[in-house]
Amino acid sequence: MDYAEIKIMAKEQKVRVTDLIVLAPANDPFYVGTDGDTLLGNWFYELWQRFNYNTGVHIRRVHYQIVSQKARVLMPNGMAYENTDQCWKLLGQAAKNARYLGLVDPLALDDRRNPAPMIFAEFAGEYGVIGVTGELDYSYDLSLPYFPDLPDYELSGFVGEQDYLVEVWAEKSTMNDVLVPLCRGHHVNLVTGLGELSITAVALLVERIATTQKPTRILYVSDFDPAGLSMPVAVARKLEFLIQDQDHDVQLHPVVLSRQQTIDYALPRTPIKDTERRKNGFENQHGQGATELDALEALHPGELRTILTGYIRRYYDTGLDSSVMDAKVELYDELEAIRGEVLSEFEPEIEQLRHEYKELRTKVNEQMSGYQTRARQLWHAISAELKHKMPDLENFPVPEPKEANEIDGALFDSNRDYFEQLTAYREWRNGGPGEQERQNDLV
């Protein structure tokens, strides 16, 4: 079922198109296909090709890449695309149309507003298989092992540790493709959230500080907007309260995105919604509009990493690992020299045991040679017989789960045809049979 079929059916049945769809015409995937939808979808697809996108693209970056073009990008209506809420909404609709029309893979756009699904379901993928194990192949050695290794030193825990606990805190996860590898590479903790970080997040930070007993530096990353200015303060205040009776050295630094950075990188401003109560105070102090963190990466790829790397390395000795490795090599050399001296003291006894062991091994291996051949032959015969008598798994089916106690009145059921499903949606909205059946199930 698609737009064209729905139009034909509406005409044949003499009903309104809205009687044959469920969502608003602009949102219902089955009704994507109007001339306007196609125009918008093709416009987005052309941008997709122009910017050479592939996968893992966040739509906010598409927005900022459009507004950063020297030659203004025109929308299908001929108007220039601008950094406004109206244009942003149009871009979202265009991206949706392009995916529903099959122009862009639905998975190509990255959803960074929502956390990744947690997959716990089990899936075997194939039916069981019986195999035979335990055969003695020619790599299996039944001879006496070689002379055992002599005692040696074993070094563990000889690792370098930075003096500071450094953490990057970000108000959003849309920059994780930059922040995760950066923090992993510098052994820096990363804390992200959707907006203001919670008391729990700060309490866990205090726990880490107490465990490490290190001076701690928090590098805060947020949008340049009223919320972005208040979030570091809110976190700092929670932190101040929770450690007020503890002797810790902690600093929090808002490092990105500042007003000066928006100027230095010529980042575009977006109008602040009138519903934002802090709008006037913010704009009186910083000028009109706000700037999202995504704009920096969209217009200056790699710059966020560069900025944060500079701050991190104020507290991170990049030469520490190399220094530790040099010290470890020096220690290994010393241990090897000591071991050599000790073994030389016991050399006569070692050589005597080595000689006796060699003679024993020769005798045992001579006796085991024929034994090993017979063992291989016997093991092979047993394996062959096991394979010959192997039962057919079809006679031993894997137990099936008990029949499900299906919930009645599903909102969506793929076994319904288009019109049966349409009726189910309407009944659900009207509190019809589906809802009543579900309530009966719970009684």
Short mmCIF file of C-alpha atoms in Angstrom, two decimals:
data_model
loop_
_atom_site.label_atom_id
_atom_site.label_comp_id
_atom_site.label_asym_id
_atom_site.label_seq_id
_atom_site.Cartn_x
_atom_site.Cartn_y
_atom_site.Cartn_z
CA MET A 1 0.00 0.00 0.00
CA ASP A 2 1.36 3.42 -0.92
CA TYR A 3 0.28 6.98 -1.71
CA ALA A 4 -0.93 6.21 -5.24
CA GLU A 5 -3.02 3.22 -4.14
CA ILE A 6 -4.55 5.17 -1.27
CA LYS A 7 -5.57 7.97 -3.65
CA ILE A 8 -7.19 5.47 -6.02
CA MET A 9 -9.04 3.69 -3.19
CA ALA A 10 -10.29 6.95 -1.74
CA LYS A 11 -11.74 7.88 -5.12
CA GLU A 12 -13.29 4.44 -5.68
CA GLN A 13 -14.80 4.27 -2.19
CA LYS A 14 -15.82 7.94 -2.29
CA VAL A 15 -14.17 8.71 1.03
CA ARG A 16 -11.62 11.24 2.17
CA VAL A 17 -7.96 10.30 2.03
CA THR A 18 -7.76 10.92 5.78
CA ASP A 19 -10.29 8.11 6.22
CA LEU A 20 -7.73 5.68 4.82
CA ILE A 21 -4.67 6.74 6.81
CA VAL A 22 -3.90 6.82 10.52
CA LEU A 23 -1.50 9.68 11.16
CA ALA A 24 -1.58 13.22 9.85
CA PRO A 25 -0.93 13.27 6.07
CA ALA A 26 2.50 14.83 6.62
CA ASN A 27 3.50 12.09 9.09
CA ASP A 28 1.91 8.89 7.82
CA PRO A 29 4.58 6.80 6.03
CA PHE A 30 1.97 5.15 3.81
CA TYR A 31 0.95 8.55 2.45
CA VAL A 32 4.42 9.81 1.56
CA GLY A 33 4.43 10.36 -2.19
CA THR A 34 2.74 13.66 -2.91
CA ASP A 35 4.51 15.95 -5.34
CA GLY A 36 5.63 18.03 -2.37
CA ASP A 37 6.90 14.97 -0.50
CA THR A 38 8.84 13.78 -3.53
CA LEU A 39 10.30 17.23 -4.10
CA LEU A 40 11.47 17.46 -0.49
CA GLY A 41 12.82 13.90 -0.49
CA ASN A 42 14.78 14.45 -3.69
CA TRP A 43 16.15 17.73 -2.33
CA PHE A 44 17.48 15.93 0.74
CA TYR A 45 18.90 13.12 -1.41
CA GLU A 46 20.74 15.67 -3.58
CA LEU A 47 22.27 17.20 -0.43
CA TRP A 48 23.20 13.71 0.75
CA GLN A 49 25.07 13.10 -2.47
CA ARG A 50 26.58 16.58 -2.57
CA PHE A 51 28.05 16.27 0.93
CA ASN A 52 29.22 12.72 0.18
CA TYR A 53 27.48 11.22 3.18
CA ASN A 54 27.43 7.49 3.76
CA THR A 55 26.34 6.25 7.20
CA GLY A 56 26.49 7.41 10.80
CA VAL A 57 25.34 10.93 9.95
CA HIS A 58 23.46 12.98 12.53
CA ILE A 59 20.86 15.26 10.97
CA ARG A 60 21.99 18.21 13.09
CA ARG A 61 25.32 18.11 11.29
CA VAL A 62 23.51 18.18 7.95
CA HIS A 63 21.75 21.34 9.14
CA TYR A 64 24.97 23.10 10.07
CA GLN A 65 26.75 21.99 6.94
CA ILE A 66 23.96 23.53 4.87
CA VAL A 67 24.05 26.88 6.66
CA SER A 68 27.85 27.01 6.44
CA GLN A 69 27.98 26.87 2.63
CA LYS A 70 29.40 29.99 0.99
CA ALA A 71 26.75 29.79 -1.72
CA ARG A 72 23.38 29.76 0.03
CA VAL A 73 21.50 26.49 -0.32
CA LEU A 74 18.03 26.93 -1.78
CA MET A 75 15.06 24.94 -0.55
CA PRO A 76 12.54 23.47 -3.00
CA ASN A 77 10.40 26.62 -2.62
CA GLY A 78 13.28 28.73 -3.91
CA MET A 79 13.96 30.38 -0.55
CA ALA A 80 17.41 30.25 1.01
CA TYR A 81 17.90 27.72 3.80
CA GLU A 82 18.69 29.62 7.00
CA ASN A 83 19.62 28.79 10.56
CA THR A 84 16.04 28.98 11.82
CA ASP A 85 13.66 26.64 13.55
CA GLN A 86 11.38 26.66 10.50
CA CYS A 87 14.16 25.52 8.15
CA TRP A 88 15.30 22.92 10.67
CA LYS A 89 11.80 21.43 10.77
CA LEU A 90 11.68 21.36 6.97
CA LEU A 91 15.01 19.51 6.90
CA GLY A 92 13.63 16.93 9.32
CA GLN A 93 10.59 16.41 7.10
CA ALA A 94 12.81 16.13 4.01
CA ALA A 95 15.02 13.53 5.69
CA LYS A 96 11.93 11.56 6.69
CA ASN A 97 10.53 11.67 3.16
CA ALA A 98 13.84 10.60 1.63
CA ARG A 99 13.93 7.52 3.85
CA TYR A 100 10.29 6.58 3.32
CA LEU A 101 10.71 7.00 -0.45
CA GLY A 102 13.73 4.69 -0.42
CA LEU A 103 16.18 7.39 -1.50
CA VAL A 104 18.29 7.17 1.67
CA ASP A 105 18.79 4.08 3.82
CA PRO A 106 16.73 4.49 7.03
CA LEU A 107 19.78 3.30 9.02
CA ALA A 108 22.14 5.82 7.43
CA LEU A 109 21.04 8.58 9.79
CA ASP A 110 22.32 8.22 13.34
CA ASP A 111 19.87 8.54 16.23
CA ARG A 112 21.84 10.24 19.01
CA ARG A 113 18.96 11.52 21.07
CA ASN A 114 18.09 8.06 22.33
CA PRO A 115 20.36 5.47 23.95
CA ALA A 116 21.22 2.33 22.00
CA PRO A 117 18.88 -0.63 22.50
CA MET A 118 19.94 -3.19 25.09
CA ILE A 119 19.71 -6.55 23.33
CA PHE A 120 19.18 -9.48 25.68
CA ALA A 121 17.09 -11.83 23.50
CA GLU A 122 18.72 -15.15 22.62
CA PHE A 123 18.85 -16.39 19.05
CA ALA A 124 20.49 -19.72 18.19
CA GLY A 125 20.24 -19.16 14.45
CA GLU A 126 20.43 -22.83 13.44
CA TYR A 127 19.36 -26.31 14.49
CA GLY A 128 21.56 -28.40 16.80
CA VAL A 129 24.46 -30.43 15.40
CA ILE A 130 26.08 -33.60 16.80
CA GLY A 131 29.84 -33.96 16.43
CA VAL A 132 32.48 -36.41 17.64
CA THR A 133 35.44 -35.12 19.63
CA GLY A 134 38.53 -36.64 21.20
CA GLU A 135 40.33 -38.12 18.20
CA LEU A 136 44.12 -38.38 18.54
CA ASP A 137 45.60 -36.72 15.49
CA TYR A 138 49.32 -36.63 14.69
CA SER A 139 49.77 -33.36 16.53
CA TYR A 140 48.80 -35.05 19.80
CA ASP A 141 52.00 -36.02 21.63
CA LEU A 142 51.98 -38.83 24.22
CA SER A 143 55.71 -38.59 24.83
CA LEU A 144 57.32 -37.28 28.01
CA PRO A 145 57.41 -33.46 28.01
CA TYR A 146 60.62 -31.49 27.72
CA PHE A 147 62.70 -30.51 30.73
CA PRO A 148 60.66 -28.06 32.85
CA ASP A 149 61.47 -24.37 32.83
CA LEU A 150 63.65 -23.16 35.65
CA PRO A 151 62.34 -20.60 38.17
CA ASP A 152 62.23 -17.06 36.86
CA TYR A 153 61.05 -13.60 37.90
CA GLU A 154 57.53 -12.47 37.01
CA LEU A 155 56.75 -8.74 37.01
CA SER A 156 53.21 -7.44 37.42
CA GLY A 157 51.60 -4.14 38.32
CA PHE A 158 54.51 -2.09 36.97
CA VAL A 159 52.39 0.55 35.23
CA GLY A 160 52.43 4.31 35.09
CA GLU A 161 49.60 6.31 36.59
CA GLN A 162 48.74 9.91 35.81
CA ASP A 163 48.64 12.32 38.75
CA TYR A 164 45.19 13.71 37.93
CA LEU A 165 41.75 12.21 37.51
CA VAL A 166 40.41 14.00 34.42
CA GLU A 167 36.83 13.65 33.22
CA VAL A 168 34.97 15.13 30.25
CA TRP A 169 31.31 15.90 30.96
CA ALA A 170 28.99 16.69 28.04
CA GLU A 171 25.34 17.72 28.05
CA LYS A 172 24.56 15.52 25.04
CA SER A 173 25.73 12.28 23.44
CA THR A 174 25.65 13.55 19.84
CA MET A 175 29.42 14.11 19.99
CA ASN A 176 30.26 10.60 21.19
CA ASP A 177 31.90 9.71 17.88
CA VAL A 178 34.50 12.36 18.77
CA LEU A 179 34.55 12.15 22.56
CA VAL A 180 34.67 8.38 23.06
CA PRO A 181 37.89 7.68 21.09
CA LEU A 182 39.48 10.86 22.49
CA CYS A 183 38.77 9.93 26.10
CA ARG A 184 39.64 6.27 25.59
CA GLY A 185 43.00 7.20 24.10
CA HIS A 186 43.89 9.44 27.05
CA HIS A 187 42.36 7.19 29.75
CA VAL A 188 39.95 9.99 30.61
CA ASN A 189 36.45 9.29 31.93
CA LEU A 190 33.50 10.48 29.83
CA VAL A 191 30.10 11.36 31.29
CA THR A 192 27.26 12.34 28.95
CA GLY A 193 23.58 13.08 29.46
CA LEU A 194 20.50 14.54 27.85
CA GLY A 195 20.58 17.93 29.48
CA GLU A 196 21.56 18.66 33.07
CA LEU A 197 23.44 15.84 34.78
CA SER A 198 21.74 14.32 37.81
CA ILE A 199 22.60 14.21 41.50
CA THR A 200 23.36 10.52 41.02
CA ALA A 201 25.92 11.28 38.30
CA VAL A 202 27.65 13.78 40.58
CA ALA A 203 27.52 11.39 43.56
CA LEU A 204 29.21 8.71 41.45
CA LEU A 205 31.89 11.26 40.54
CA VAL A 206 32.50 11.94 44.24
CA GLU A 207 32.84 8.19 44.76
CA ARG A 208 35.49 8.01 42.02
CA ILE A 209 37.34 10.95 43.53
CA ALA A 210 37.36 9.28 46.95
CA THR A 211 38.57 6.00 45.45
CA THR A 212 41.45 7.45 43.45
CA GLN A 213 42.41 10.11 46.01
CA LYS A 214 43.71 12.24 43.14
CA PRO A 215 43.21 15.90 42.31
CA THR A 216 40.31 15.97 39.85
CA ARG A 217 39.59 18.20 36.88
CA ILE A 218 36.21 18.24 35.11
CA LEU A 219 36.14 19.58 31.55
CA TYR A 220 32.55 20.58 30.76
CA VAL A 221 31.20 20.59 27.20
CA SER A 222 27.84 22.20 26.42
CA ASP A 223 25.92 24.30 23.91
CA PHE A 224 26.28 28.06 23.95
CA ASP A 225 22.74 28.86 25.07
CA PRO A 226 20.95 29.67 28.33
CA ALA A 227 20.81 26.01 29.34
CA GLY A 228 24.40 25.40 28.31
CA LEU A 229 25.58 28.23 30.55
CA SER A 230 23.55 27.04 33.54
CA MET A 231 24.39 23.33 33.37
CA PRO A 232 28.05 23.56 34.44
CA VAL A 233 26.97 25.78 37.34
CA ALA A 234 24.27 23.30 38.38
CA VAL A 235 26.74 20.40 38.34
CA ALA A 236 29.38 22.44 40.15
CA ARG A 237 26.89 23.40 42.84
CA LYS A 238 25.86 19.78 43.41
CA LEU A 239 29.53 18.80 43.55
CA GLU A 240 30.33 21.63 45.98
CA PHE A 241 27.54 20.45 48.27
CA LEU A 242 28.49 16.77 48.21
CA ILE A 243 32.19 17.32 48.99
CA GLN A 244 31.84 20.21 51.43
CA ASP A 245 33.01 18.08 54.37
CA GLN A 246 35.69 16.22 52.43
CA ASP A 247 39.27 17.20 51.70
CA HIS A 248 39.39 16.90 47.91
CA ASP A 249 41.12 18.98 45.23
CA VAL A 250 38.48 19.37 42.51
CA GLN A 251 38.04 21.94 39.74
CA LEU A 252 35.36 22.19 37.03
CA HIS A 253 36.15 24.10 33.84
CA PRO A 254 33.56 24.91 31.12
CA VAL A 255 35.80 24.56 28.06
CA VAL A 256 33.40 24.29 25.11
CA LEU A 257 31.30 26.10 23.81
CA SER A 258 32.08 29.70 24.81
CA ARG A 259 31.01 33.00 23.31
CA GLN A 260 34.58 33.65 22.16
CA GLN A 261 34.69 30.28 20.41
CA THR A 262 31.50 31.06 18.50
CA ILE A 263 33.21 34.25 17.30
CA ASP A 264 36.59 32.66 16.56
CA TYR A 265 35.03 29.87 14.51
CA ALA A 266 32.28 32.04 12.96
CA LEU A 267 29.59 29.68 14.20
CA PRO A 268 25.99 30.48 13.26
CA ARG A 269 23.44 31.56 15.85
CA THR A 270 19.96 30.00 16.10
CA PRO A 271 16.99 32.02 17.40
CA ILE A 272 16.12 31.16 20.99
CA LYS A 273 12.51 30.15 21.56
CA ASP A 274 10.35 32.74 23.31
CA THR A 275 9.34 30.06 25.82
CA GLU A 276 12.91 30.02 27.16
CA ARG A 277 12.55 32.19 30.28
CA ARG A 278 16.29 32.95 30.36
CA LYS A 279 16.30 34.26 26.78
CA ASN A 280 16.35 37.99 27.53
CA GLY A 281 19.08 37.78 30.14
CA PHE A 282 21.22 35.63 27.88
CA GLU A 283 20.80 37.82 24.80
CA ASN A 284 21.33 41.05 26.75
CA GLN A 285 24.72 39.72 27.78
CA HIS A 286 25.79 37.64 24.78
CA GLY A 287 23.85 38.91 21.79
CA GLN A 288 21.01 37.37 19.84
CA GLY A 289 20.69 33.65 19.27
CA ALA A 290 22.34 30.50 20.56
CA THR A 291 24.82 28.03 19.07
CA GLU A 292 24.78 24.25 19.35
CA LEU A 293 27.89 22.21 19.98
CA ASP A 294 27.14 20.23 16.81
CA ALA A 295 27.86 23.33 14.73
CA LEU A 296 31.54 23.31 15.70
CA GLU A 297 32.10 19.75 14.48
CA ALA A 298 29.95 20.22 11.38
CA LEU A 299 31.77 23.34 10.22
CA HIS A 300 35.23 22.59 11.62
CA PRO A 301 35.65 18.79 11.70
CA GLY A 302 38.26 17.69 14.22
CA GLU A 303 38.39 21.03 16.04
CA LEU A 304 36.45 19.79 19.08
CA ARG A 305 39.00 17.02 19.49
CA THR A 306 41.85 19.50 19.11
CA ILE A 307 40.44 21.87 21.73
CA LEU A 308 39.78 19.14 24.28
CA THR A 309 43.13 17.47 23.64
CA GLY A 310 44.83 20.74 24.52
CA TYR A 311 43.01 20.93 27.85
CA ILE A 312 43.44 17.23 28.68
CA ARG A 313 47.18 17.31 28.06
CA ARG A 314 47.65 20.04 30.64
CA TYR A 315 47.11 17.24 33.15
CA TYR A 316 48.26 14.27 31.08
CA ASP A 317 51.93 13.34 30.65
CA THR A 318 52.08 12.01 27.08
CA GLY A 319 55.59 10.68 27.69
CA LEU A 320 54.67 8.67 30.77
CA ASP A 321 54.01 5.38 28.98
CA SER A 322 57.34 5.60 27.17
CA SER A 323 59.17 6.41 30.41
CA VAL A 324 57.49 3.49 32.16
CA MET A 325 58.47 1.16 29.32
CA ASP A 326 62.10 2.30 29.52
CA ALA A 327 62.11 1.74 33.29
CA LYS A 328 60.51 -1.69 32.84
CA VAL A 329 63.18 -2.72 30.31
CA GLU A 330 65.89 -1.58 32.72
CA LEU A 331 64.26 -3.58 35.53
CA TYR A 332 63.92 -6.67 33.33
CA ASP A 333 67.61 -6.44 32.45
CA GLU A 334 68.49 -6.28 36.15
CA LEU A 335 66.25 -9.23 37.00
CA GLU A 336 67.70 -11.29 34.14
CA ALA A 337 71.24 -10.56 35.36
CA ILE A 338 70.36 -11.64 38.91
CA ARG A 339 68.69 -14.82 37.62
CA GLY A 340 71.76 -15.64 35.57
CA GLU A 341 73.96 -15.34 38.66
CA VAL A 342 71.65 -17.54 40.75
CA LEU A 343 71.36 -20.24 38.07
CA SER A 344 75.13 -20.34 37.67
CA GLU A 345 75.42 -21.23 41.37
CA PHE A 346 73.22 -24.28 40.79
CA GLU A 347 74.60 -25.17 37.36
CA PRO A 348 76.10 -28.62 38.31
CA GLU A 349 72.84 -29.82 39.90
CA ILE A 350 70.79 -28.49 37.00
CA GLU A 351 72.96 -30.21 34.40
CA GLN A 352 72.85 -33.52 36.31
CA LEU A 353 69.04 -33.44 36.40
CA ARG A 354 68.88 -32.36 32.76
CA HIS A 355 71.10 -35.31 31.72
CA GLU A 356 69.06 -37.84 33.71
CA TYR A 357 65.82 -36.43 32.34
CA LYS A 358 67.08 -36.67 28.78
CA GLU A 359 67.90 -40.38 29.23
CA LEU A 360 64.48 -41.03 30.80
CA ARG A 361 62.72 -39.19 28.01
CA THR A 362 64.55 -41.20 25.35
CA LYS A 363 63.57 -44.51 26.99
CA VAL A 364 59.97 -43.48 27.58
CA ASN A 365 59.53 -42.15 24.06
CA GLU A 366 60.88 -45.37 22.56
CA GLN A 367 58.34 -47.35 24.58
CA MET A 368 55.55 -44.88 23.82
CA SER A 369 56.10 -44.89 20.06
CA GLY A 370 54.28 -48.16 19.43
CA TYR A 371 51.78 -47.36 22.15
CA GLN A 372 50.96 -44.03 20.53
CA THR A 373 50.33 -45.70 17.15
CA ARG A 374 47.99 -48.26 18.71
CA ALA A 375 46.21 -45.54 20.70
CA ARG A 376 45.61 -43.45 17.59
CA GLN A 377 44.23 -46.46 15.72
CA LEU A 378 41.92 -47.35 18.61
CA TRP A 379 40.70 -43.77 19.07
CA HIS A 380 40.02 -43.55 15.33
CA ALA A 381 38.04 -46.79 15.39
CA ILE A 382 35.98 -45.60 18.36
CA SER A 383 35.28 -42.27 16.64
CA ALA A 384 34.24 -44.02 13.45
CA GLU A 385 31.85 -46.27 15.36
CA LEU A 386 30.39 -43.29 17.23
CA LYS A 387 29.79 -41.52 13.93
CA HIS A 388 28.23 -44.67 12.46
CA LYS A 389 25.82 -45.01 15.38
CA MET A 390 25.16 -41.29 15.71
CA PRO A 391 21.40 -40.76 16.14
CA ASP A 392 19.43 -38.52 13.84
CA LEU A 393 18.71 -35.27 15.65
CA GLU A 394 15.27 -35.21 14.10
CA ASN A 395 14.43 -38.03 16.52
CA PHE A 396 15.56 -35.82 19.42
CA PRO A 397 14.02 -32.43 18.70
CA VAL A 398 14.91 -29.46 20.84
CA PRO A 399 11.95 -28.89 23.18
CA GLU A 400 9.68 -26.12 21.99
CA PRO A 401 8.45 -23.46 24.41
CA LYS A 402 4.93 -23.71 25.72
CA GLU A 403 2.31 -22.04 23.60
CA ALA A 404 2.24 -18.32 24.32
CA ASN A 405 -0.64 -16.84 26.23
CA GLU A 406 -1.17 -14.20 23.57
CA ILE A 407 -2.38 -10.79 24.68
CA ASP A 408 -5.69 -9.99 23.04
CA GLY A 409 -6.37 -6.75 21.23
CA ALA A 410 -2.95 -5.85 19.83
CA LEU A 411 -2.65 -2.28 18.61
CA PHE A 412 -0.65 -3.57 15.65
CA ASP A 413 -0.75 -7.08 14.20
CA SER A 414 1.19 -7.84 11.01
CA ASN A 415 -1.30 -10.60 10.17
CA ARG A 416 -4.02 -8.03 9.53
CA ASP A 417 -4.52 -6.55 6.11
CA TYR A 418 -4.33 -2.80 5.62
CA PHE A 419 -7.99 -2.10 6.33
CA GLU A 420 -8.22 -4.45 9.32
CA GLN A 421 -5.26 -2.65 10.83
CA LEU A 422 -6.83 0.72 10.05
CA THR A 423 -9.92 -0.34 12.00
CA ALA A 424 -7.77 -1.49 14.92
CA TYR A 425 -6.10 1.92 15.15
CA ARG A 426 -9.46 3.68 15.21
CA GLU A 427 -10.88 1.35 17.85
CA TRP A 428 -7.85 1.86 20.03
CA ARG A 429 -8.11 5.64 19.78
CA ASN A 430 -11.77 5.43 20.71
CA GLY A 431 -11.12 3.10 23.64
CA GLY A 432 -12.67 0.25 21.70
CA PRO A 433 -12.40 -3.57 21.87
CA GLY A 434 -8.61 -3.74 21.89
CA GLU A 435 -8.32 -1.66 25.05
CA GLN A 436 -11.15 -3.53 26.75
CA GLU A 437 -9.61 -6.92 25.90
CA ARG A 438 -6.27 -5.87 27.37
CA GLN A 439 -7.92 -4.78 30.59
CA ASN A 440 -9.76 -8.11 30.79
CA ASP A 441 -6.43 -9.92 30.43
CA LEU A 442 -5.13 -8.12 33.51
CA VAL A 443 -8.10 -9.00 35.71
#
